[in-house]
Coordinates of C-alpha atoms and ligand atoms in Angstrom, one line a residue:
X1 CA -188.2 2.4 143.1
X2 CA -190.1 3.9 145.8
X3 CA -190.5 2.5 149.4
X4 CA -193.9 3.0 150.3
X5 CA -194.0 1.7 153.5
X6 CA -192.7 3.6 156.7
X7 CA -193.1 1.5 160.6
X8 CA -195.6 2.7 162.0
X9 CA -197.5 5.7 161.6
X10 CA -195.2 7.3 159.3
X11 CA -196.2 10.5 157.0
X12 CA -198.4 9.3 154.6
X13 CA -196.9 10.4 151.5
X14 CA -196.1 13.6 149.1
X15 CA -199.7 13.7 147.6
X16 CA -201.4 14.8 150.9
X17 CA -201.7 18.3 151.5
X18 CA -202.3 20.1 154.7
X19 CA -205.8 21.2 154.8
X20 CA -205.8 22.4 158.8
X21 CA -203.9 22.9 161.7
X22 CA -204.8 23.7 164.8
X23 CA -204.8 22.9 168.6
X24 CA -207.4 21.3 170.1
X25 CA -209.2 19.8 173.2
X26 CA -211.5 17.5 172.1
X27 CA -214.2 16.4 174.4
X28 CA -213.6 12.5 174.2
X29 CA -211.8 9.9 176.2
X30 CA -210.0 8.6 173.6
X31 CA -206.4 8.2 173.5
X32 CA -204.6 8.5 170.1
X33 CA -200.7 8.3 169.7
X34 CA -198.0 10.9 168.6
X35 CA -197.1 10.7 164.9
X36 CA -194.3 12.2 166.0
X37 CA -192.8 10.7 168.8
X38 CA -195.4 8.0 169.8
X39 CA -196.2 9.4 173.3
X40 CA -200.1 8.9 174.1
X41 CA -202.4 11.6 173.7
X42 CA -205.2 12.0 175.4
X43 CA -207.8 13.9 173.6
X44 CA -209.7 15.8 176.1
X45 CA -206.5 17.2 176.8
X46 CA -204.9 20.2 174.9
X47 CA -202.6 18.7 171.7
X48 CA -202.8 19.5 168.0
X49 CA -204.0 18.2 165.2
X50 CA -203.0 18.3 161.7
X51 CA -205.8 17.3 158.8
X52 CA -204.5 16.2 155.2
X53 CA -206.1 16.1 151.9
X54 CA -206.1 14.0 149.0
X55 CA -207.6 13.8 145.5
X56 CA -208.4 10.1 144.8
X57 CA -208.8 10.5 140.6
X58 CA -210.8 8.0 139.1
X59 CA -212.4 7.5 135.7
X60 CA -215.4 10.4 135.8
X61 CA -214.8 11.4 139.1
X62 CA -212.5 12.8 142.2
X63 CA -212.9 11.8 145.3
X64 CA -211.1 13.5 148.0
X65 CA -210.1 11.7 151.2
X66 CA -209.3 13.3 154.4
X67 CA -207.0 12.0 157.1
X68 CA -206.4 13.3 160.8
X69 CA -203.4 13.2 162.2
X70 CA -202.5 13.4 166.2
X71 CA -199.6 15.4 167.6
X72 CA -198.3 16.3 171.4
X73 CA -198.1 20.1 170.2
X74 CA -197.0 22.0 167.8
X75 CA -193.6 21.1 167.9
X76 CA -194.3 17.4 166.9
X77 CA -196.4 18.2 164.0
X78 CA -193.4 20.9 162.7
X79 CA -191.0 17.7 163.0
X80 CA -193.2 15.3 161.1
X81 CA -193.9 17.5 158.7
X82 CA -189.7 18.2 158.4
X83 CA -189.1 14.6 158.1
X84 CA -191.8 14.1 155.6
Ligands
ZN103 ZN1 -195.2 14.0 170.2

């Protein structure tokens, strides 16, 4: 009995783990949105970014997938990760 899905971008689920944090400016006129809070983010400007891990385990092998994740700041990223 597990809901497994969240609206929107919600955090992805207990089996990720947090591989880095950090805050970034990345040189790159994309614009991304808030996990958190959904505001735009602009990613040649300063925000933060939080990279999860996962080990996919199939017969013979594990495959481990990586997911990015786009916060406002710090702050965000501490409130997703409360509300996960
Ligand atoms: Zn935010």
């Amino acid at each position: 009995m597990s809901k497994t899905s969240y609206p929107g971008h919600g955090h992805p689920g207990p089996e990720w783990r947090v591989s880095h944090r950090a805050s970034r400016t990345d040189w790159s006129d994309a614009v991304e949105r808030c996990a958190a809070c959904r505001a735009r983010v602009d990613m040649s400007e300063a925000h933060y970014q939080v990279l999860l891990e996962r080990d996919i385990d199939k017969p013979g092998k594990i495959t481990l997938e990586r997911e990015r994740v786009v916060f406002c700041d710090e702050s965000c990223a501490a409130e997703w990760e409360s509300t996960a």
